[in-house]
C-alpha positions as a Python dict, from the first residue, in 0.01 Angstrom:
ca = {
    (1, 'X'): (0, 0, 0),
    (2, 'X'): (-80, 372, -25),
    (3, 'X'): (-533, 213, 22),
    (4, 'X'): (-674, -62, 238),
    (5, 'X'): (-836, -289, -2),
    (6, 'X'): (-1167, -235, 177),
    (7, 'X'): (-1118, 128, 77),
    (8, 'X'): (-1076, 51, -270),
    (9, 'X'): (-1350, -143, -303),
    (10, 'X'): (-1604, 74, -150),
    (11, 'X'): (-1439, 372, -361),
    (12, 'X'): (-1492, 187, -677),
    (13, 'X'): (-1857, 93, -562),
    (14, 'X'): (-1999, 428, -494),
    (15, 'X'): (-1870, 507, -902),
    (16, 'X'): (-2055, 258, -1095),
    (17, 'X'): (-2355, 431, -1092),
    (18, 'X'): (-2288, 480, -1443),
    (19, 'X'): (-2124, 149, -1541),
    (20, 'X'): (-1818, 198, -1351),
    (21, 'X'): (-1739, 507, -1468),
    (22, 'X'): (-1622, 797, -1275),
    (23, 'X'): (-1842, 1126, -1262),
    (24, 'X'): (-1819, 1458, -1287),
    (25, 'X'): (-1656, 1487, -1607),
    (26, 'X'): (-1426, 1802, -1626),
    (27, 'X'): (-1415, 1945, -2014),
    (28, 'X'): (-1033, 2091, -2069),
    (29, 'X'): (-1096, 2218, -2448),
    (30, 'X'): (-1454, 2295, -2605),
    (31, 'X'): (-1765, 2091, -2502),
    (32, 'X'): (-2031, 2089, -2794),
    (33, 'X'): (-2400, 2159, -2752),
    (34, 'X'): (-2482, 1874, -2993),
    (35, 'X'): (-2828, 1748, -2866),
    (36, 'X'): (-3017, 1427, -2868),
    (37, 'X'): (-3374, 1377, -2981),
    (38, 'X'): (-3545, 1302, -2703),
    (39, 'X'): (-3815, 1102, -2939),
    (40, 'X'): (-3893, 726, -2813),
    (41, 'X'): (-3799, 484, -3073),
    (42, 'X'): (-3955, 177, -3012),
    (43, 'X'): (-3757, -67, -3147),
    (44, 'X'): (-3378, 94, -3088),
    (45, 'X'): (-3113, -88, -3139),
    (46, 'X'): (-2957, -124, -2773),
    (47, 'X'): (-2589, 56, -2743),
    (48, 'X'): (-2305, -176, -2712),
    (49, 'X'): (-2278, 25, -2326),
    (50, 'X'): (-2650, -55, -2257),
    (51, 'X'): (-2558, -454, -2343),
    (52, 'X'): (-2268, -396, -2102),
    (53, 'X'): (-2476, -236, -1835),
    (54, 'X'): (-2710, -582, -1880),
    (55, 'X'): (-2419, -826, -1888),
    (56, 'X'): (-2291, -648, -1552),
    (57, 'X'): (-2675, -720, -1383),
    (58, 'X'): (-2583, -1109, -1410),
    (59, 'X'): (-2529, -1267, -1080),
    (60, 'X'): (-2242, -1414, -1221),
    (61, 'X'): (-2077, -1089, -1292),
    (62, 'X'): (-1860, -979, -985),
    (63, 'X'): (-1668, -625, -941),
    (64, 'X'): (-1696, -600, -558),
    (65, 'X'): (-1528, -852, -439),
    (66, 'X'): (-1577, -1139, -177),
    (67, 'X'): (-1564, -1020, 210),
    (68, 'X'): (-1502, -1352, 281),
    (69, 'X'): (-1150, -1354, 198),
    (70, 'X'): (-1102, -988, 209),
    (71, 'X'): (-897, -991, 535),
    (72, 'X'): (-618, -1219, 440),
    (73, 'X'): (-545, -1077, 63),
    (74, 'X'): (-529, -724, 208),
    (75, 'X'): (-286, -835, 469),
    (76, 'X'): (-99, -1080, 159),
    (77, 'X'): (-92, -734, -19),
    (78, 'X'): (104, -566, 238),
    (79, 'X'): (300, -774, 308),
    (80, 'X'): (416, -872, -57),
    (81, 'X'): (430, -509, -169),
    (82, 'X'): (517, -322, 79),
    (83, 'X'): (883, -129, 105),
    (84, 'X'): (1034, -18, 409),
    (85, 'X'): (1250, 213, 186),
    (86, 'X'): (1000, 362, -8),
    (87, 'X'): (799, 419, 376),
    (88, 'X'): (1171, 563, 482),
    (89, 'X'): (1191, 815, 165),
    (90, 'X'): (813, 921, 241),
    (91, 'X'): (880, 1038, 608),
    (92, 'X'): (1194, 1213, 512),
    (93, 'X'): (1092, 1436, 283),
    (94, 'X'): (1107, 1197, -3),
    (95, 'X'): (1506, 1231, 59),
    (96, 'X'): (1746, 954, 187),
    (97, 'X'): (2122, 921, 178),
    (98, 'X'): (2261, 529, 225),
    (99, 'X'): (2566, 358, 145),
    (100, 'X'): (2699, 663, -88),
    (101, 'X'): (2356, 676, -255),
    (102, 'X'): (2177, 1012, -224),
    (103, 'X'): (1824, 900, -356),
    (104, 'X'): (1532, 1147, -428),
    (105, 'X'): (1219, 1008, -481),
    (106, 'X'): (922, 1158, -704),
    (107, 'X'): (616, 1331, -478),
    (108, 'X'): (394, 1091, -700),
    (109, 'X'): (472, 770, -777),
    (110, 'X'): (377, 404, -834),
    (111, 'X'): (40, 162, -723),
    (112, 'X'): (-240, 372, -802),
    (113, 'X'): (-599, 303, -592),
    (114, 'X'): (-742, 132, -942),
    (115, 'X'): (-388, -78, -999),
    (116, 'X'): (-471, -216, -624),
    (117, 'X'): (-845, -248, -674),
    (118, 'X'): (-777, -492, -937),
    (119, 'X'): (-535, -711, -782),
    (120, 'X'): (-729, -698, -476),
    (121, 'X'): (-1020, -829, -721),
    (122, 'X'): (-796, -1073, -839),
    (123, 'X'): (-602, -1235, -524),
    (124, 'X'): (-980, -1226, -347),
    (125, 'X'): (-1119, -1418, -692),
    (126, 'X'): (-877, -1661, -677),
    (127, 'X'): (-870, -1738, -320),
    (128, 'X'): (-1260, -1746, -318),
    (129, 'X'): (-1249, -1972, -597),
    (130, 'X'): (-949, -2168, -534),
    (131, 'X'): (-1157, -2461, -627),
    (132, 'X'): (-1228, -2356, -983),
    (133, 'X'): (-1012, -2355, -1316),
    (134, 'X'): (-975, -1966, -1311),
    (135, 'X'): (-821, -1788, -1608),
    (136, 'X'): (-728, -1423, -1708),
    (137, 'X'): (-793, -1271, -2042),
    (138, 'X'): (-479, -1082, -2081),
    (139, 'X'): (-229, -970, -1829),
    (140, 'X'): (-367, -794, -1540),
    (141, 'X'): (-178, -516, -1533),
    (142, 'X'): (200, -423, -1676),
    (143, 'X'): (391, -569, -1418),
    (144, 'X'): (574, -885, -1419),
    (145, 'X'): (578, -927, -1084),
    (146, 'X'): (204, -952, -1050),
    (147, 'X'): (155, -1135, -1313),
    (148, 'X'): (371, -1403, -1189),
    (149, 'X'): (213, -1427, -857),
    (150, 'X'): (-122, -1447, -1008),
    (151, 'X'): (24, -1745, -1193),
    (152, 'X'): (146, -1906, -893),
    (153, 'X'): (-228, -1890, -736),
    (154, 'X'): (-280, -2071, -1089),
    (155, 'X'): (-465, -1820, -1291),
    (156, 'X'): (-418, -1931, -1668),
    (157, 'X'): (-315, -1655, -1899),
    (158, 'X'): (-575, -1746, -2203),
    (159, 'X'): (-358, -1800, -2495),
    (160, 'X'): (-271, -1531, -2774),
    (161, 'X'): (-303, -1657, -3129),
    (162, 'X'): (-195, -1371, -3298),
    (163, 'X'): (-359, -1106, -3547),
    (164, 'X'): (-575, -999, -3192),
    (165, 'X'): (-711, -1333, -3155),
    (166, 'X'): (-699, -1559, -2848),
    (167, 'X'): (-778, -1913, -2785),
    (168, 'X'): (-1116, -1943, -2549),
    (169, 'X'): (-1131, -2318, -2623),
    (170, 'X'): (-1008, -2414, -2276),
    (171, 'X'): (-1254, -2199, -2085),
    (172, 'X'): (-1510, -2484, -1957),
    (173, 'X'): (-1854, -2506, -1739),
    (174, 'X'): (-1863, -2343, -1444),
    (175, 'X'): (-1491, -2200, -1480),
    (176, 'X'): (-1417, -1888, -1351),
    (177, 'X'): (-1273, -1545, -1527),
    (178, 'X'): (-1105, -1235, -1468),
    (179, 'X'): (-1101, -936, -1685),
    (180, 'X'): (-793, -735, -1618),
    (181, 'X'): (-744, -359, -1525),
    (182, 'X'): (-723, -258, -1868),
    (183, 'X'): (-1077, -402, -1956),
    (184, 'X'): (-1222, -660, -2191),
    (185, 'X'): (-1327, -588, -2536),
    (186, 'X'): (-1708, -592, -2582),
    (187, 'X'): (-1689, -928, -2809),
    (188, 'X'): (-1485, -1069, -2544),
    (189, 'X'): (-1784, -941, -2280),
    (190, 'X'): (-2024, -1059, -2491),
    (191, 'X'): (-1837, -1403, -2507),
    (192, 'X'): (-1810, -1456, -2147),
    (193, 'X'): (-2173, -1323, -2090),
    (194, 'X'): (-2278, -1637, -2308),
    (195, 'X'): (-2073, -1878, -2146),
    (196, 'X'): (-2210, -2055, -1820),
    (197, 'X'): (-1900, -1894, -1624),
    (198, 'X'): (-1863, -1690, -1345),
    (199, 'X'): (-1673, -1307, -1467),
    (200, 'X'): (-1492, -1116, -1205),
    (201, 'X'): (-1447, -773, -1338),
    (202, 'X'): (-1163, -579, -1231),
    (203, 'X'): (-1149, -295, -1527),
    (204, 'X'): (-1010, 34, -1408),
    (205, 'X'): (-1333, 265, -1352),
    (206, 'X'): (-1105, 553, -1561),
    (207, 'X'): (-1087, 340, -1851),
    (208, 'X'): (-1505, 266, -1800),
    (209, 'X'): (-1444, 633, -1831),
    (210, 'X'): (-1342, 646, -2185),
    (211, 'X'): (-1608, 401, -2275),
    (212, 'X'): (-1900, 610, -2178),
    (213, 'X'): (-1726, 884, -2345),
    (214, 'X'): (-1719, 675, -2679),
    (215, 'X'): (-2093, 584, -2661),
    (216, 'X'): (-2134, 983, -2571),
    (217, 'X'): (-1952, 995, -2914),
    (218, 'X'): (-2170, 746, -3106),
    (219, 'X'): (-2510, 881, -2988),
    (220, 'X'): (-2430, 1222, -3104),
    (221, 'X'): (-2295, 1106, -3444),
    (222, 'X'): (-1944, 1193, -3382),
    (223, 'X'): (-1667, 993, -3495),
    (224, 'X'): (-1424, 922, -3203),
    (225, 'X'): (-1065, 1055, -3240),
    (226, 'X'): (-821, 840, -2969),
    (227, 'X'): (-542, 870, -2869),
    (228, 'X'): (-362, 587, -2856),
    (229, 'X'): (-178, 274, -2933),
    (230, 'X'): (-370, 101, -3105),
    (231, 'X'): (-236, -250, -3027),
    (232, 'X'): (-270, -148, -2664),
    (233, 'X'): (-512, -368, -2443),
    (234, 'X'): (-693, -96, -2330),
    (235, 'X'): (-692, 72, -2664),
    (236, 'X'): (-811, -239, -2820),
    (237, 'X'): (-1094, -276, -2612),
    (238, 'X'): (-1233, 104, -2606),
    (239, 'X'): (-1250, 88, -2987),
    (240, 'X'): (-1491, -186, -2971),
    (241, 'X'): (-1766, 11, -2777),
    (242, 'X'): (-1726, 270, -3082),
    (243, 'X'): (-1910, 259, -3385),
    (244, 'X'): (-1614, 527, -3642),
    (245, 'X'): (-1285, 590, -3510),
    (246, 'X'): (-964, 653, -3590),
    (247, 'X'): (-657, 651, -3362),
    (248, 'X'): (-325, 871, -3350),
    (249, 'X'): (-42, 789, -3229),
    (250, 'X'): (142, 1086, -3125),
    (251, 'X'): (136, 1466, -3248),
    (252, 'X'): (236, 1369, -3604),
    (253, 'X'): (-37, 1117, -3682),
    (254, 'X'): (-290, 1401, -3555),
    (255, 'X'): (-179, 1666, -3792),
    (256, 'X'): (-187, 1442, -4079),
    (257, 'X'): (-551, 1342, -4020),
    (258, 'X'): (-608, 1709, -3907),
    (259, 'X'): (-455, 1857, -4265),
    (260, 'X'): (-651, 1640, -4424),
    (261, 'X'): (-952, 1789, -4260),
    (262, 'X'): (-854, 2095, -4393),
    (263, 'X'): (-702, 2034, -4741),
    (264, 'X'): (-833, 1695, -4832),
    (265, 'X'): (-527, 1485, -4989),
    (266, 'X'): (-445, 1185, -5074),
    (267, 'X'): (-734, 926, -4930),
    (268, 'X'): (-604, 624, -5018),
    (269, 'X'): (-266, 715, -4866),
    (270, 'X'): (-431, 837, -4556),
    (271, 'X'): (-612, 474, -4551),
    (272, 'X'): (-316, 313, -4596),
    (273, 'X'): (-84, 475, -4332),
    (274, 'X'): (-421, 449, -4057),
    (275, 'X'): (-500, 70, -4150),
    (276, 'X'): (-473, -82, -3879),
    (277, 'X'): (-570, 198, -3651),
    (278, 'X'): (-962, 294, -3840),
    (279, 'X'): (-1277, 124, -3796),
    (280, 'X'): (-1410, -109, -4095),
    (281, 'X'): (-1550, 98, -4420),
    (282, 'X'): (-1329, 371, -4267),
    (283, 'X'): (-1418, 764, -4500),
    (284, 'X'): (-1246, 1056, -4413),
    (285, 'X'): (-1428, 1259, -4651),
    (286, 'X'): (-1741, 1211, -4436),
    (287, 'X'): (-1622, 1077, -4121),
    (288, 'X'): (-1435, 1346, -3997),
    (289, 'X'): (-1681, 1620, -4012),
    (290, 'X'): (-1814, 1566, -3688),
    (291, 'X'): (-1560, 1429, -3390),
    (292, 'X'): (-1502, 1379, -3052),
    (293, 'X'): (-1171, 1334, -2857),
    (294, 'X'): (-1101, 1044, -2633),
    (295, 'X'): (-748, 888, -2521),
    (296, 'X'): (-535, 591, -2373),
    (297, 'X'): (-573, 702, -2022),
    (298, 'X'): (-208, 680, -1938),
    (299, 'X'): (-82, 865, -2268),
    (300, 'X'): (122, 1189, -2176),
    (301, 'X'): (-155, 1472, -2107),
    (302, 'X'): (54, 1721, -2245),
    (303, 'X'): (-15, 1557, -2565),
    (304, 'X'): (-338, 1515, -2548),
    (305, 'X'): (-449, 1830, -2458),
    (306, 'X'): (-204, 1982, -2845),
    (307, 'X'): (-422, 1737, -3006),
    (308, 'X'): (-755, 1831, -2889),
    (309, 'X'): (-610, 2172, -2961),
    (310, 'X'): (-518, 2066, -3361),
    (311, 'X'): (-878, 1939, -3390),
    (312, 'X'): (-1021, 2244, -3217),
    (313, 'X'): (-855, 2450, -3478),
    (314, 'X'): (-913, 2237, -3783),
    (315, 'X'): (-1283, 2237, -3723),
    (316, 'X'): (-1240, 2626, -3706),
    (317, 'X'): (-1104, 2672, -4075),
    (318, 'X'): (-1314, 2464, -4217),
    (319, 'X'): (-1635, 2527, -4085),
    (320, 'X'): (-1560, 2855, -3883),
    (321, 'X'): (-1573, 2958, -3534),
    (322, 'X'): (-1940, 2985, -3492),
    (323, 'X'): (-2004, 2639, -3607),
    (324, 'X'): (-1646, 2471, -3430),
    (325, 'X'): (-1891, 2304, -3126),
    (326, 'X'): (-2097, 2163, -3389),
    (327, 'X'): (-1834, 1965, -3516),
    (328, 'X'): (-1622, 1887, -3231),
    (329, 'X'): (-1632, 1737, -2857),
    (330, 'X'): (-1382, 1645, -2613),
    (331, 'X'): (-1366, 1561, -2237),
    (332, 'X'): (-1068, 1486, -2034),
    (333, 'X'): (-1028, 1116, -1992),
    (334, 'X'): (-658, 1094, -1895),
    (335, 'X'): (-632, 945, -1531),
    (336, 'X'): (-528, 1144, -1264),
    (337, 'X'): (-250, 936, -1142),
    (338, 'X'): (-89, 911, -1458),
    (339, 'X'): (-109, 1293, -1468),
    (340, 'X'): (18, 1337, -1121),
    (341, 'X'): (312, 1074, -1167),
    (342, 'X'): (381, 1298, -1507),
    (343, 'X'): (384, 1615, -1293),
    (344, 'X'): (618, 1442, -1033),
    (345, 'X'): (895, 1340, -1251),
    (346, 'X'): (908, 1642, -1429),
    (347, 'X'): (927, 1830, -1134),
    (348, 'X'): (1285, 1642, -1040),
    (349, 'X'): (1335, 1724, -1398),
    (350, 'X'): (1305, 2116, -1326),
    (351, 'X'): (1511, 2065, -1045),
    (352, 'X'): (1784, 1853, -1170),
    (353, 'X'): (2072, 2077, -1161),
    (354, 'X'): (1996, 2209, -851),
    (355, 'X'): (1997, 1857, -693),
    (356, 'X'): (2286, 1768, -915),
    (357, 'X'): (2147, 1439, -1008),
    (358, 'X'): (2345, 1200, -1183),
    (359, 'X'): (2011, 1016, -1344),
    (360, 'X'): (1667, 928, -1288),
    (361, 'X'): (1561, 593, -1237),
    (362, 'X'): (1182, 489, -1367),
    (363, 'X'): (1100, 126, -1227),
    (364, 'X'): (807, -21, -1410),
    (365, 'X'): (677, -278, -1674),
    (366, 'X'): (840, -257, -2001),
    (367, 'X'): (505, -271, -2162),
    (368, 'X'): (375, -46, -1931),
    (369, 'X'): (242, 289, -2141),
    (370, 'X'): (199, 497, -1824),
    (371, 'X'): (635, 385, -1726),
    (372, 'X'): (724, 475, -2115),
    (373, 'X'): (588, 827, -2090),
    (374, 'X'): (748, 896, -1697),
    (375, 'X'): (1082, 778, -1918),
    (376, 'X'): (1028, 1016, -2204),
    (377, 'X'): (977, 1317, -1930),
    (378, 'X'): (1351, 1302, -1832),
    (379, 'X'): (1533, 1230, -2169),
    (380, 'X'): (1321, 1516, -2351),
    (381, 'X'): (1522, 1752, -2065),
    (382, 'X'): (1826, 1658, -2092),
    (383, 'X'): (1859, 1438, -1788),
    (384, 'X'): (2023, 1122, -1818),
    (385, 'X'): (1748, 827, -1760),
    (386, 'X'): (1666, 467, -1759),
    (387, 'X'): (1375, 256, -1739),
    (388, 'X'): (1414, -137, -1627),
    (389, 'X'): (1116, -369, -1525),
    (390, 'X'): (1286, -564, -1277),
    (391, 'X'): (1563, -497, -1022),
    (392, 'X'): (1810, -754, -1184),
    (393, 'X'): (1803, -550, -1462),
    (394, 'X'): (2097, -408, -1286),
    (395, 'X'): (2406, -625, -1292),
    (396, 'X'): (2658, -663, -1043),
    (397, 'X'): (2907, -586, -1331),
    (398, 'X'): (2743, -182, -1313),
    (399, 'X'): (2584, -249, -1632),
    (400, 'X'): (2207, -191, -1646),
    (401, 'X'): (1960, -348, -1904),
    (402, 'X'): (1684, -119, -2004),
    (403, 'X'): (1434, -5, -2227),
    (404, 'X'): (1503, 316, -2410),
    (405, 'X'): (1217, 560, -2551),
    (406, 'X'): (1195, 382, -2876),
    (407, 'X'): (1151, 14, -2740),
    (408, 'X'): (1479, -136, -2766),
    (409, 'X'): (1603, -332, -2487),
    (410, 'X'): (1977, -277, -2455),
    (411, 'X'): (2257, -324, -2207),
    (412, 'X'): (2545, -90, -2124),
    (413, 'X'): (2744, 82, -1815),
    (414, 'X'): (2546, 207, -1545),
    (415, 'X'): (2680, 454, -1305),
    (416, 'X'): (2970, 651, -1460),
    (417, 'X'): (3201, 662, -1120),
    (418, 'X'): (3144, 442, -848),
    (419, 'X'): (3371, 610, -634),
    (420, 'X'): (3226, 904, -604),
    (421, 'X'): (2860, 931, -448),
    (422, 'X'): (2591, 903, -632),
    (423, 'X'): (2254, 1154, -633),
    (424, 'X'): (1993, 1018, -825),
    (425, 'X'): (1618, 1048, -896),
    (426, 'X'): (1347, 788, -918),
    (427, 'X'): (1005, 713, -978),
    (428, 'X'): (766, 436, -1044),
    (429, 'X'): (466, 351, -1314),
    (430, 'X'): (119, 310, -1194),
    (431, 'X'): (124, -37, -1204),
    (432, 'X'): (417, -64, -985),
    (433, 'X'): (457, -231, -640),
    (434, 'X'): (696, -5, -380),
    (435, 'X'): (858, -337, -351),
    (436, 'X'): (968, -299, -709),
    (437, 'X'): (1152, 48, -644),
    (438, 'X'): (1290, -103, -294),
    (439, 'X'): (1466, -395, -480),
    (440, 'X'): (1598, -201, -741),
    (441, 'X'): (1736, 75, -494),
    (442, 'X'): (1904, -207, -338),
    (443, 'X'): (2087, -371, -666),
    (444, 'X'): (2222, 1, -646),
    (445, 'X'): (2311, 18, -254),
    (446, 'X'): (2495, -319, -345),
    (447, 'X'): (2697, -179, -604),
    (448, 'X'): (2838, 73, -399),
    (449, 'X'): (2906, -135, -127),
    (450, 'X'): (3104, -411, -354),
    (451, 'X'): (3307, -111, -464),
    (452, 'X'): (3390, -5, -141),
    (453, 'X'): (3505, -397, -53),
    (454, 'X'): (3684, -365, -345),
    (455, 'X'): (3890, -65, -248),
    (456, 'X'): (3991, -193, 100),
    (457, 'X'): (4127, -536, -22),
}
């Protein structure tokens, strides 16, 4: 583990200050003036964030932990995560050569300190309560292998109904649970905080982040642009601590909500195409006169930053330069480790042909936004790539079952020679153990050694 899980406790304690939320906000495009009335209104409505703030003062609300088992889950953690490989590859100048297998390894790369905060938060809850019905309301991060162990220490993944509705039938007195690294939506909050349960919060302090970004948003009368997926956990629950919002996808979905900005169009189109990604009663005719940015924290930064720039300069034509930080607002909510894993990968990328590498391997949770975009990095330059979840996704056939950039899960032949060497690149999603990238390194080291056997028979 790159923290001690002391470490990463006490790191996430001296941030939530604010409601778990990181400070010292950094602006990377234009950071409006808009101003608050500083008038006392007696009877104001309380912001979903200020409920938050109050459901977090319950002394049944955890997010530090429990000393008392502290000890043993760190040393659990190291030992079931650990990679002598990985520790190899990091004392060699991120370079080993092994069984015909030259291996690079990205500078950046896998567990991030708020991915091991919240399984720390986890194994601890479910140790300290090992004598409670605990349960989980959603995965706790994109990996399968955590997720499984977390099920073997009996944590029960509350049921999915469908349509964005789960079942919370089964959550009794004095029952115990977690909310996972991507967050809780405020209903779900709001649930718990009515229930006579204990709550052991384990939400990444970037994505409390983006929440206090959103109410930022809603007190100056913006309407909050993200950028998103809007079936994504995390997205799911930022958009209910907004009051307007409208999410984009990708580059395309930004300029069609930014033309319209400009030219108008066809609304009931627009509404159609955004339905499931706008808030209820939805206008762009009035609710797009004022925004603010926010995003996904592990979409591709890149991205983010051309769409704040589209915004930037739609507000421009159609209200002119003087008035643009009037009308628009954006800080820079992307996490850093997604940003340095991004910058990692695409610096093997750069120096692909110089290394001569054969491919790039990105280990990580199919589901996993942060993995997808570390997987887009090398196919948008040309370098052949492939993302699996698990190391058996690599048969002992040299075939290799992975996820492609669309989504599609397909199976075909893996390394093109075996009897040559092979120099290859890899890397690993946040929410990846270095066990992860150890196992699937082996499944390769294997190959090449069953060729060799095969060659001397």
């Amino acid at each position: 583990m790159k923290f001690s899980t002391s470490s990463l406790i006490a790191l996430a304690a001296v941030s939530v200050a604010n409601g778990f939320v990181i400070n010292n906000q950094k602006t990377f495009g234009v950071v409006s003036p808009l101003s608050m009335s500083t008038e006392v209104v007696e009877d104001r409505k309380p912001s979903k964030k200020e409920k938050r703030l109050q459901f977090m003062k319950d002394d049944r609300f955890y997010r530090k932990g429990f000393k008392d088992v502290r000890d043993d889950v760190e040393n659990e953690m190291q030992e079931r995560f650990k990679s002598d490989i990985v520790d190899e590859l990091k004392g060699s100048q991120y370079v080993i050569e092994k069984d015909g297998v030259k291996v690079h390894l990205a500078k950046d790369f896998g567990f991030c300190w708020g991915v091991e905060r919240s399984i720390a938060l986890a194994y601890e809850a479910a140790s300290h309560f090992s004598d409670r019905t605990i349960h989980i309301t959603n995965e706790l991060i994109h990996n399968p292998e955590v997720n499984d162990s977390l099920t073997k220490k009996n944590v029960q993944l509350i049921e999915k109904l469908g349509e964005g509705k789960k079942d919370f039938s089964k959550i009794g007195e004095n029952d115990v649970v977690i909310l996972p690294a991507f967050g809780a939506s405020f209903e779900e909050m709001e649930l718990m905080n009515s229930k006579n349960v204990e709550v052991v919060d384990t939400t990444c302090p970037w994505v409390s982040k983006v929440w206090n970004t959103v109410d930022t948003h809603q007190k100056k009368g913006l309407t909050s642009i993200i950028h998103g997926k809007y079936a994504h956990e995390e997205t799911v629950a930022t958009i209910s601590f907004c009051e307007d919002y409208i999410i984009v996808k990708n580059m395309k979905e930004a300029d069609m909500v930014t033309d319209y900005i400009v030219n108008g169009g066809d609304k009931e189109a627009l509404l159609k195409y955004f339905k499931n990604a706008i808030s209820e009663g939805f206008d762009p005719d009035t609710m797009l006169n004022k925004v603010g940015l926010a995003n996904q924290t592990t979409m591709y930064k890149k991205e983010t930053r051309a769409i704040g720039q589209a915004f930037q300069k739609a507000m421009m034509k159609k209200f002119g330069p003087t008035e643009v930080n009037q009308h628009y607002m954006e800080f820079d909510t992307i996490c850093d480790a997604t940003q340095e894993r991004q910058d990692a990968v695409s610096e093997l990328v750069e120096n692909s042909k110089e290394l001569d590498l054969d491919f790039i391997l990105v280990v990580g949770g199919w589901d996993s936004s942060n993995t997808a975009h570390l997987l887009e990095i090398p196919l948008l330059g040309g370098v052949r790539a492939f993302h699996i979840n698990r190391s058996d996704c690599i048969g002992a056939d040299n075939t290799i079952t992975h996820r492609t950039m669309s989504g599609e899960i397909v199976t075909e032949p893996f390394i093109l020679d075996l009897d040559k060497d092979v120099i290859m690149g890899v890397t690993s999603g946040a929410s990846t153990p270095d066990s992860a990238v150890q196992d699937s390194l082996g499944s390769i080291f294997m190959l090449k050694n069953l060729q060799k056997e095969k060659k001397e028979e």
